[in-house]
Amino acid sequence: MIMLISFLLLLSFLFSLIFLQYVYRIYDRQIYEKSSEVLGMSSISIENELKELEQLSFTVVSDEQVQDGLRALLNDPSPYERLVLNNRLINRLVAFAGAEKYVYSMMLMDTNGGVLTAGNRQGVSEMLQEQLKTLAVEGKGSNVWYTEGSKNSLLAVRQIKSYTGSTFTLDHLGTLVIRIRIDRIITDSTSRASDGGQMIVVDTGTGKSIYPEDPMLQPQELADETARKESYRTASYNKGTYFVAKTASSYMNWTYINATPFNELFKQITTVKKMVVFVFACILVLGLLLGYRLARSLVRPISKLTEKMKRIEKGDLDNLEEQALGIVSQTAEDEVSQLNRTFKMMIRRIRELIDENYAKQLVIRETELKALQAQINPHFLYNTLESINWLAKVNKQGQISEMVEALGHLLRSSIGLKDPLITLEKELGIVRSYVTIQKTRFEERLDFRMDIPPELQDALVPKLTLQPLVENAIRYALEPNIEPCTISVSISREGDTLDLMVTDNGPGMTGEFIRDLQQGLIPTRGEGIGLANITDRVQLVFGQEWGADIESQPGEGTTIHVRIPYLRGEYRHV
């Protein structure tokens, strides 16, 4: 049961975890796509501003005052006139530059080497001036974008050609250079979030950063990221793990990259993931504990009940009735409690039946014992035997008198001894009286011997234990043969065990015959006491571990062993 509950809980946990992972994956993908979309909109905004600045450069180079001033400078004016013309041109440039927040400065380079600057003055080296003039000539009047790598600035360069009204002479009048605040354009076009992300503008051709000067990613990392085809991904670099979204510019040869620290971007999502996993793990552990307690509450009483049933199967009924339901509430109505109450009732009934049957068996055994004793000690014969003995003595018949006295002693012993246990000395007296009678019948054919240690004379034995065995030896070993038969009675002690042995040198018995005899399958001859009866009486008095055994081989005689506990004469049977 606990395995089944654990399996179901674990299956539910795994299913929920897989489902959550799937939902989080969809959510992550939507975030990636949204980030890429936002990056694309930011790039479009940047490019629109650059297009407007390109239009501004065209407006400046086509301005009539700028055209007139530059043509006037071609005629080599006097210094004063040049100064006046320069001031006019600077004022005009200031008018253009002041109206644009993304223009840092404007610079005009005429054909005579003059340089006019409006706005923030930032020097341009002569080498760069020559390079810009060359780019402007190559552009043939169109706008040329130039990235100043050392300063991470963007320059719009355009050649100024002459035209008047509808007449285009296309004479070279000079070069216009507009320095653009690319950082401000990117800042205004990019929504600033608190996730620590950074917009990086990379020159696709060189892989160098145009903005900012010190990007999060190293130059080689920028080059690698620019070369990849994925529009968004999570990448690990030297400074950490970043969520990188990128898009290529359709206007400039640029690549826009938005690099956001992964932990900052997905901090809340990661926290929620961990919290969900932790909650599910707690639910799993709690479910397992509750399932274990539930299974234990069901299985433990049933296990105890099963253990008690096994004890009953082995015959152990002592104190079981009192222990059957000691911990079960009498008011409980669950199935296990009902089962235990039914079990207790069954144990009580079994105990009643056992006690009733035991009492009946005692009565039956006592009745059988009295009936067996009555077979050999009819009371009315005692007085008759006394009369016969008196007549035998009067007529001087000593042998008859001896037999009658022996028979009388045998009957007197059976009538007078009420205790089931007598001393070995009294039991041997019964045996001697019986043998005296049998010797008169069989004379020299009966060779009877006894080997009894004197110290065992006061040992207690069941009454009429040895006499029936001697009787059986005479009946089965002596009577069928005409040859003399030796029957001996011997007693030995081993610790607390007393071994009563009756041995004859008769024909013996087979093993199969012995088994049938011990099981009571062989009927006895006449009305004597059988070996099974002796065994039952011994076990009734001393217990099931005691009894009689047969030791015999065909042609080698028979020995009957009766083993009983060694008890002295002071023992009293209750």
XYZ file of C-alpha atoms in Angstrom:
574
model
C 0.000 0.000 0.000
C 2.767 2.449 0.922
C 4.569 1.561 -2.315
C 1.396 2.242 -4.306
C 0.798 5.572 -2.541
C 4.436 6.555 -3.078
C 4.252 5.623 -6.749
C 1.069 7.642 -7.311
C 2.435 10.687 -5.484
C 5.736 10.498 -7.340
C 3.911 10.086 -10.651
C 1.759 13.146 -9.889
C 4.851 15.098 -8.879
C 6.719 14.190 -12.062
C 3.685 14.968 -14.243
C 3.221 18.352 -12.569
C 6.929 19.120 -12.832
C 7.003 18.219 -16.534
C 3.877 20.292 -17.147
C 5.370 23.276 -15.306
C 8.597 22.948 -17.242
C 6.575 22.956 -20.459
C 4.638 26.058 -19.363
C 7.846 27.824 -18.313
C 9.459 26.938 -21.604
C 6.550 28.487 -23.509
C 6.732 31.525 -21.255
C 10.495 31.829 -21.785
C 10.057 31.579 -25.525
C 7.430 34.322 -25.453
C 9.791 36.504 -23.448
C 12.568 35.844 -25.969
C 10.315 36.694 -28.869
C 9.012 39.804 -27.162
C 12.535 40.930 -26.358
C 13.560 40.405 -29.962
C 10.502 42.338 -31.107
C 11.285 45.234 -28.766
C 14.881 45.217 -29.977
C 13.652 45.390 -33.567
C 11.434 48.369 -32.768
C 14.340 50.114 -31.039
C 16.565 49.548 -34.083
C 13.877 50.955 -36.362
C 13.590 54.030 -34.179
C 17.358 54.504 -34.277
C 17.452 54.131 -38.046
C 14.577 56.581 -38.487
C 16.544 59.155 -36.542
C 19.612 58.442 -38.691
C 17.529 58.894 -41.847
C 16.290 62.242 -40.578
C 19.884 63.251 -39.900
C 20.787 62.138 -43.396
C 17.999 64.355 -44.682
C 19.401 67.150 -42.500
C 22.785 66.800 -44.195
C 21.106 67.116 -47.592
C 19.191 70.177 -46.371
C 22.423 71.798 -45.213
C 24.411 71.151 -48.398
C 21.493 72.349 -50.549
C 20.859 75.475 -48.523
C 21.101 78.595 -50.707
C 23.086 80.634 -48.184
C 25.568 77.797 -47.736
C 25.863 77.420 -51.513
C 26.386 81.181 -52.031
C 28.917 81.467 -49.241
C 31.001 78.529 -50.485
C 30.946 79.807 -54.087
C 32.055 83.216 -52.845
C 34.973 81.588 -51.073
C 36.041 80.043 -54.399
C 36.807 83.581 -55.805
C 39.647 84.128 -53.310
C 38.082 87.029 -51.392
C 39.951 89.417 -49.202
C 40.577 88.508 -45.579
C 37.792 90.774 -44.426
C 35.332 89.400 -46.926
C 36.425 85.854 -45.975
C 35.783 86.622 -42.326
C 32.346 87.966 -43.123
C 31.539 84.931 -45.256
C 32.798 82.542 -42.595
C 30.651 84.175 -39.939
C 27.604 83.947 -42.168
C 28.278 80.262 -42.834
C 28.896 79.536 -39.131
C 25.692 81.323 -38.169
C 23.829 79.259 -40.710
C 25.356 76.042 -39.409
C 24.467 77.055 -35.856
C 20.884 77.610 -36.963
C 20.768 74.064 -38.329
C 22.656 72.422 -35.481
C 20.785 74.204 -32.724
C 17.458 72.850 -33.881
C 18.620 69.212 -33.700
C 19.173 67.589 -30.307
C 21.094 64.654 -31.766
C 23.652 66.857 -33.600
C 26.822 67.344 -31.600
C 28.538 69.631 -34.118
C 28.654 70.596 -37.806
C 31.834 71.247 -39.731
C 32.360 72.719 -43.221
C 35.626 72.200 -45.059
C 35.935 74.491 -48.157
C 38.156 73.898 -51.147
C 40.792 76.333 -49.841
C 41.452 74.311 -46.692
C 39.256 76.374 -44.443
C 37.362 74.642 -41.644
C 34.191 76.114 -40.154
C 32.658 74.524 -37.030
C 29.320 75.094 -35.333
C 28.218 73.598 -32.037
C 30.562 71.846 -29.620
C 34.026 72.242 -30.914
C 35.832 68.967 -31.131
C 38.976 68.898 -33.131
C 39.423 66.746 -36.197
C 42.922 65.819 -37.201
C 44.202 66.776 -40.614
C 44.632 63.116 -41.469
C 40.984 62.435 -40.623
C 39.947 65.543 -42.590
C 41.675 64.240 -45.682
C 40.118 60.819 -45.140
C 36.666 62.341 -44.796
C 37.141 64.451 -47.946
C 38.094 61.332 -49.848
C 34.985 59.483 -48.558
C 32.794 62.440 -49.547
C 34.220 62.496 -53.083
C 33.672 58.770 -53.376
C 30.076 59.256 -52.227
C 29.507 61.687 -55.160
C 27.162 63.902 -53.227
C 25.343 61.201 -51.275
C 25.548 60.810 -47.515
C 28.365 58.614 -46.205
C 28.414 57.352 -42.643
C 31.736 57.116 -40.907
C 32.382 55.561 -37.523
C 35.178 57.141 -35.545
C 36.416 54.034 -33.782
C 38.655 55.623 -31.178
C 35.873 57.897 -29.897
C 32.871 55.664 -30.673
C 31.234 58.569 -32.529
C 29.238 58.621 -35.752
C 29.934 61.106 -38.531
C 27.637 61.943 -41.458
C 29.859 63.028 -44.382
C 28.541 64.567 -47.647
C 30.263 66.319 -50.582
C 28.867 69.799 -51.340
C 28.316 70.391 -55.055
C 27.280 73.636 -56.687
C 23.858 74.263 -58.130
C 21.871 77.462 -58.723
C 18.148 77.218 -59.078
C 17.665 74.602 -61.730
C 21.239 74.823 -62.998
C 23.600 72.091 -61.685
C 27.233 72.868 -62.347
C 28.213 70.186 -59.840
C 31.364 72.081 -58.990
C 33.052 70.926 -55.818
C 32.384 73.514 -53.121
C 33.504 71.633 -49.990
C 32.677 68.876 -47.524
C 30.055 68.760 -44.753
C 30.730 66.706 -41.620
C 28.003 66.274 -38.992
C 29.021 64.689 -35.667
C 26.000 62.817 -34.293
C 25.137 62.003 -30.675
C 24.668 58.304 -31.359
C 24.621 57.517 -27.622
C 21.673 59.883 -27.091
C 19.796 58.420 -30.044
C 20.234 54.868 -28.701
C 19.320 55.944 -25.181
C 16.126 57.679 -26.293
C 15.157 54.834 -28.623
C 15.696 52.121 -26.040
C 13.351 51.653 -23.083
C 15.452 51.634 -19.960
C 14.551 48.752 -17.642
C 15.832 47.840 -14.211
C 17.089 44.452 -15.404
C 20.657 45.613 -15.981
C 20.498 45.053 -19.752
C 22.620 46.908 -22.303
C 22.063 47.868 -25.944
C 25.200 47.237 -28.003
C 25.594 48.486 -31.568
C 28.205 46.487 -33.465
C 29.758 47.141 -36.825
C 28.889 43.980 -38.716
C 31.932 44.189 -40.925
C 34.568 44.667 -38.243
C 32.722 43.189 -35.234
C 33.665 46.237 -33.149
C 31.352 48.050 -30.790
C 30.037 51.383 -32.009
C 28.132 51.927 -28.819
C 28.935 51.847 -25.932
C 32.648 52.332 -25.457
C 32.853 49.586 -22.805
C 30.223 46.931 -23.618
C 29.366 43.963 -21.373
C 30.699 41.498 -23.913
C 34.335 41.231 -24.909
C 35.373 41.997 -28.519
C 35.716 38.330 -29.421
C 32.374 37.543 -27.799
C 30.768 40.342 -29.806
C 32.294 38.979 -33.021
C 31.064 35.454 -32.225
C 27.589 36.663 -31.338
C 27.373 38.744 -34.533
C 28.267 35.708 -36.641
C 25.521 33.503 -35.132
C 22.196 33.067 -36.889
C 19.920 32.745 -33.825
C 17.933 35.902 -33.125
C 17.852 35.200 -29.401
C 19.490 32.739 -27.039
C 21.006 32.296 -23.598
C 24.790 32.273 -23.631
C 27.489 31.973 -20.985
C 30.470 34.327 -21.193
C 33.352 35.350 -18.968
C 31.291 37.857 -16.991
C 28.327 35.540 -16.549
C 25.281 34.194 -18.328
C 23.373 36.572 -20.587
C 20.140 36.551 -22.468
C 21.152 37.869 -25.898
C 18.701 39.142 -28.505
C 19.971 40.606 -31.779
C 18.740 42.009 -35.070
C 20.513 43.250 -38.212
C 20.057 46.785 -39.416
C 18.375 47.237 -42.798
C 19.804 50.745 -43.179
C 23.295 50.565 -41.724
C 25.876 47.813 -41.766
C 25.210 47.327 -38.078
C 23.994 44.607 -35.752
C 21.940 45.566 -32.703
C 22.533 43.362 -29.673
C 20.653 43.545 -26.389
C 22.596 41.685 -23.666
C 20.773 41.194 -20.343
C 22.183 39.278 -17.345
C 20.151 36.080 -17.232
C 19.841 36.017 -13.439
C 18.491 39.549 -13.356
C 16.038 39.020 -16.211
C 14.668 35.700 -14.957
C 15.197 36.263 -11.260
C 11.508 36.208 -10.382
C 10.793 33.313 -12.740
C 13.657 31.293 -11.270
C 12.387 32.062 -7.766
C 8.890 30.917 -8.721
C 10.308 27.725 -10.266
C 12.269 26.915 -7.138
C 9.283 27.734 -4.936
C 6.971 25.484 -6.988
C 9.468 22.617 -6.911
C 9.921 23.090 -3.160
C 6.163 23.144 -2.548
C 5.683 20.011 -4.650
C 8.547 18.294 -2.811
C 6.961 19.209 0.544
C 3.601 17.898 -0.667
C 5.301 14.689 -1.819
C 7.038 14.180 1.543
C 3.855 15.036 3.445
C 1.862 12.654 1.265
C 4.392 9.888 1.864
C 4.266 10.451 5.628
C 0.469 10.486 5.680
C 0.377 7.454 3.413
C 2.831 5.644 5.656
C 0.741 6.431 8.735
C -2.434 5.352 6.966
C -0.884 2.102 5.744
C 0.638 1.463 9.172
C -2.679 2.073 10.920
C -4.248 -0.563 8.673
C -1.440 -3.072 8.398
C -0.156 -3.049 11.990
C -3.389 -4.373 13.629
C -3.768 -6.955 10.866
C -0.132 -8.033 11.302
C -0.640 -8.456 15.052
C -3.824 -10.389 14.391
C -1.986 -12.619 11.908
C 0.780 -13.231 14.460
C -1.770 -14.297 17.076
C -3.438 -16.617 14.543
C -0.067 -18.246 13.865
C 0.370 -18.760 17.617
C -3.050 -20.388 17.742
C -2.037 -22.592 14.805
C 0.967 -23.759 16.848
C -1.300 -24.493 19.826
C -0.188 -21.557 22.002
C -3.420 -20.490 23.706
C -1.985 -19.369 27.072
C -3.072 -15.815 27.949
C -3.997 -15.213 24.305
C -7.581 -14.332 25.139
C -6.458 -11.478 27.424
C -3.987 -10.158 24.819
C -6.289 -10.483 21.807
C -7.746 -6.982 21.884
C -5.938 -5.114 24.626
C -5.220 -2.029 22.481
C -8.385 -1.896 20.355
C -11.152 0.481 21.388
C -14.431 -1.216 22.121
C -16.337 1.688 20.552
C -14.433 1.746 17.253
C -16.571 0.895 14.252
C -13.930 0.410 11.554
C -13.493 -2.939 9.834
C -10.193 -3.766 11.553
C -11.700 -3.220 15.005
C -14.679 -5.415 14.123
C -12.307 -8.099 12.880
C -10.341 -7.986 16.144
C -13.500 -8.175 18.260
C -14.677 -11.178 16.248
C -11.256 -12.768 16.739
C -11.473 -12.220 20.511
C -14.906 -13.848 20.604
C -13.533 -16.787 18.625
C -10.582 -17.183 21.049
C -12.945 -17.081 24.017
C -15.167 -19.736 22.460
C -12.153 -21.919 21.608
C -10.931 -21.609 25.202
C -14.377 -22.641 26.498
C -14.473 -25.623 24.146
C -10.937 -26.670 25.116
C -11.724 -26.449 28.837
C -14.959 -28.340 28.328
C -13.260 -31.022 26.251
C -10.378 -31.295 28.746
C -12.787 -31.798 31.607
C -14.639 -34.453 29.643
C -11.392 -36.221 28.794
C -10.398 -36.289 32.452
C -13.712 -37.846 33.341
C -13.374 -40.368 30.517
C -9.802 -41.280 31.521
C -10.747 -41.669 35.159
C -13.730 -43.814 34.185
C -11.578 -45.964 31.900
C -8.965 -46.355 34.615
C -11.547 -47.409 37.138
C -13.085 -49.802 34.632
C -9.673 -51.338 33.906
C -8.972 -51.705 37.572
C -12.385 -53.293 38.059
C -11.470 -55.977 35.528
C -8.893 -57.486 37.865
C -10.167 -56.534 41.315
C -13.846 -57.560 41.703
C -14.400 -56.904 45.378
C -16.654 -59.834 46.055
C -13.832 -62.241 45.112
C -11.666 -61.067 48.021
C -13.704 -62.796 50.739
C -14.072 -65.887 48.589
C -10.295 -66.130 48.167
C -9.813 -65.873 51.908
C -12.125 -68.842 52.352
C -10.245 -70.853 49.699
C -6.939 -70.052 51.372
C -8.268 -71.266 54.776
C -9.482 -74.549 53.224
C -6.107 -75.052 51.473
C -4.206 -74.642 54.716
C -6.584 -76.982 56.523
C -6.044 -79.632 53.856
C -2.302 -78.935 53.828
C -2.283 -77.684 50.173
C 0.629 -75.285 50.382
C 0.838 -74.497 46.648
C -2.846 -73.618 46.460
C -2.513 -71.491 49.566
C 0.460 -69.624 48.065
C -1.422 -68.921 44.844
C -4.507 -67.738 46.707
C -2.453 -65.472 48.940
C -0.710 -63.994 45.878
C -4.020 -63.434 44.134
C -5.458 -61.894 47.260
C -2.488 -59.535 47.567
C -2.937 -58.585 43.931
C -6.631 -57.834 44.441
C -6.007 -56.056 47.743
C -3.443 -53.793 46.110
C -5.902 -52.859 43.366
C -8.714 -52.134 45.837
C -6.779 -50.379 48.564
C -4.550 -47.981 46.613
C -6.543 -44.909 45.604
C -3.669 -42.628 44.490
C -2.640 -42.885 40.811
C 1.036 -42.919 41.897
C 2.546 -45.551 44.180
C 6.088 -46.324 45.220
C 8.185 -48.621 43.090
C 8.352 -51.016 46.049
C 4.555 -51.462 46.072
C 4.433 -51.805 42.273
C 7.088 -54.573 42.440
C 5.013 -56.312 45.160
C 2.097 -56.464 42.709
C 4.446 -57.872 40.062
C 5.772 -60.564 42.438
C 2.245 -61.647 43.366
C 1.315 -61.890 39.706
C 4.519 -63.844 38.830
C 3.883 -66.253 41.769
C 0.529 -67.160 40.226
C 2.046 -67.553 36.742
C 4.947 -69.741 38.006
C 2.422 -72.254 39.335
C 1.077 -72.498 35.810
C 4.256 -72.499 33.718
C 6.697 -73.910 36.307
C 10.239 -74.110 34.931
C 9.307 -72.535 31.561
C 9.062 -69.118 33.258
C 12.443 -67.680 34.256
C 11.654 -64.387 35.988
C 14.374 -61.969 37.134
C 14.464 -58.495 38.716
C 17.333 -55.994 38.867
C 16.201 -53.073 41.036
C 18.668 -50.679 42.714
C 17.706 -50.314 46.427
C 17.913 -46.504 46.302
C 15.072 -46.405 43.746
C 12.567 -48.318 45.875
C 10.848 -45.091 46.974
C 10.458 -43.734 43.404
C 6.864 -42.980 42.399
C 5.362 -44.747 39.377
C 1.793 -44.963 37.982
C -0.108 -47.887 39.539
C -0.291 -51.060 37.408
C 2.509 -50.023 35.057
C 4.899 -52.990 35.274
C 2.362 -55.789 35.917
C 0.555 -55.331 32.547
C 3.930 -55.339 30.764
C 4.973 -58.611 32.493
C 1.549 -60.030 31.625
C 2.008 -59.069 27.973
C 5.486 -60.640 27.935
C 4.064 -63.937 29.274
C 1.189 -63.840 26.788
C 3.182 -62.968 23.668
C 6.633 -64.401 24.427
C 6.044 -67.401 26.754
C 2.662 -68.883 25.826
C 3.300 -69.434 22.059
C 6.561 -71.369 22.748
C 7.388 -74.587 24.585
C 10.932 -73.482 25.356
C 11.793 -71.705 28.621
C 11.388 -67.908 28.467
C 13.349 -65.364 30.469
C 11.465 -62.245 31.551
C 13.361 -59.590 33.462
C 12.380 -56.281 35.088
C 15.107 -53.646 35.504
C 15.087 -50.002 36.587
C 17.698 -47.327 35.718
C 17.980 -43.612 36.351
C 19.530 -40.965 34.095
C 19.377 -37.557 35.747
C 15.710 -36.731 36.338
C 14.467 -39.579 34.117
C 13.476 -43.029 35.342
C 13.546 -45.873 32.787
C 11.345 -48.901 33.615
C 12.328 -51.849 31.379
C 10.566 -55.219 30.870
C 12.626 -57.573 28.666
C 11.891 -61.007 27.207
C 13.762 -63.326 24.844
C 10.665 -64.162 22.817
C 10.180 -64.097 19.025
C 10.380 -60.299 18.788
C 8.431 -57.979 16.454
C 8.909 -56.313 13.095
C 9.083 -52.538 12.720
C 5.728 -52.410 10.918
C 4.069 -54.411 13.690
C 5.567 -52.063 16.308
C 4.157 -48.963 14.495
C 0.686 -50.531 14.311
C 0.900 -51.545 17.970
C 1.874 -48.040 19.097
C -0.984 -46.551 17.084
C -3.479 -48.974 18.711
C -4.187 -50.812 15.448
C -3.313 -54.244 16.931
C -6.147 -55.626 19.162
C -5.032 -57.108 22.489
C -5.725 -60.709 23.416
C -8.265 -61.226 26.168
C -9.234 -58.345 28.465
C -5.776 -57.125 29.513
C -4.389 -53.584 29.635
C -2.678 -52.702 26.357
C 0.550 -50.793 25.833
C -1.385 -47.820 24.380
C -3.373 -47.616 27.622
C -0.179 -47.462 29.685
C 1.182 -44.705 27.452
C -2.031 -42.701 27.763
C -2.014 -42.998 31.550
C 1.639 -41.929 31.806
C 1.047 -38.895 29.579
C -2.125 -38.018 31.459
C -0.194 -37.906 34.741
C 3.202 -36.475 33.640
C 2.667 -34.845 30.228
C 3.026 -35.543 26.528
C 6.838 -35.773 26.578
C 6.756 -39.013 28.593
C 5.510 -42.478 27.605
C 6.445 -45.978 26.443
C 8.727 -47.170 23.629
C 9.293 -50.605 22.092
C 12.722 -51.953 21.232
C 12.508 -55.237 19.318
C 13.955 -57.240 16.442
C 12.515 -60.454 14.952
C 14.141 -63.472 16.736
C 15.971 -61.270 19.277
C 13.294 -60.612 21.877
C 11.557 -57.435 22.993
C 12.250 -54.664 25.513
C 9.536 -52.229 26.631
C 10.837 -48.895 27.972
C 8.564 -46.759 30.103
C 10.176 -43.375 30.768
C 8.809 -41.199 33.541
C 10.201 -38.326 35.628
C 12.049 -39.346 38.761
C 9.911 -38.420 41.760
C 10.494 -39.403 45.377
C 7.932 -40.828 47.796
C 6.968 -37.433 49.261
C 5.361 -36.339 45.936
C 1.587 -35.941 46.086
C -0.499 -35.775 42.922
C -3.084 -32.983 42.839
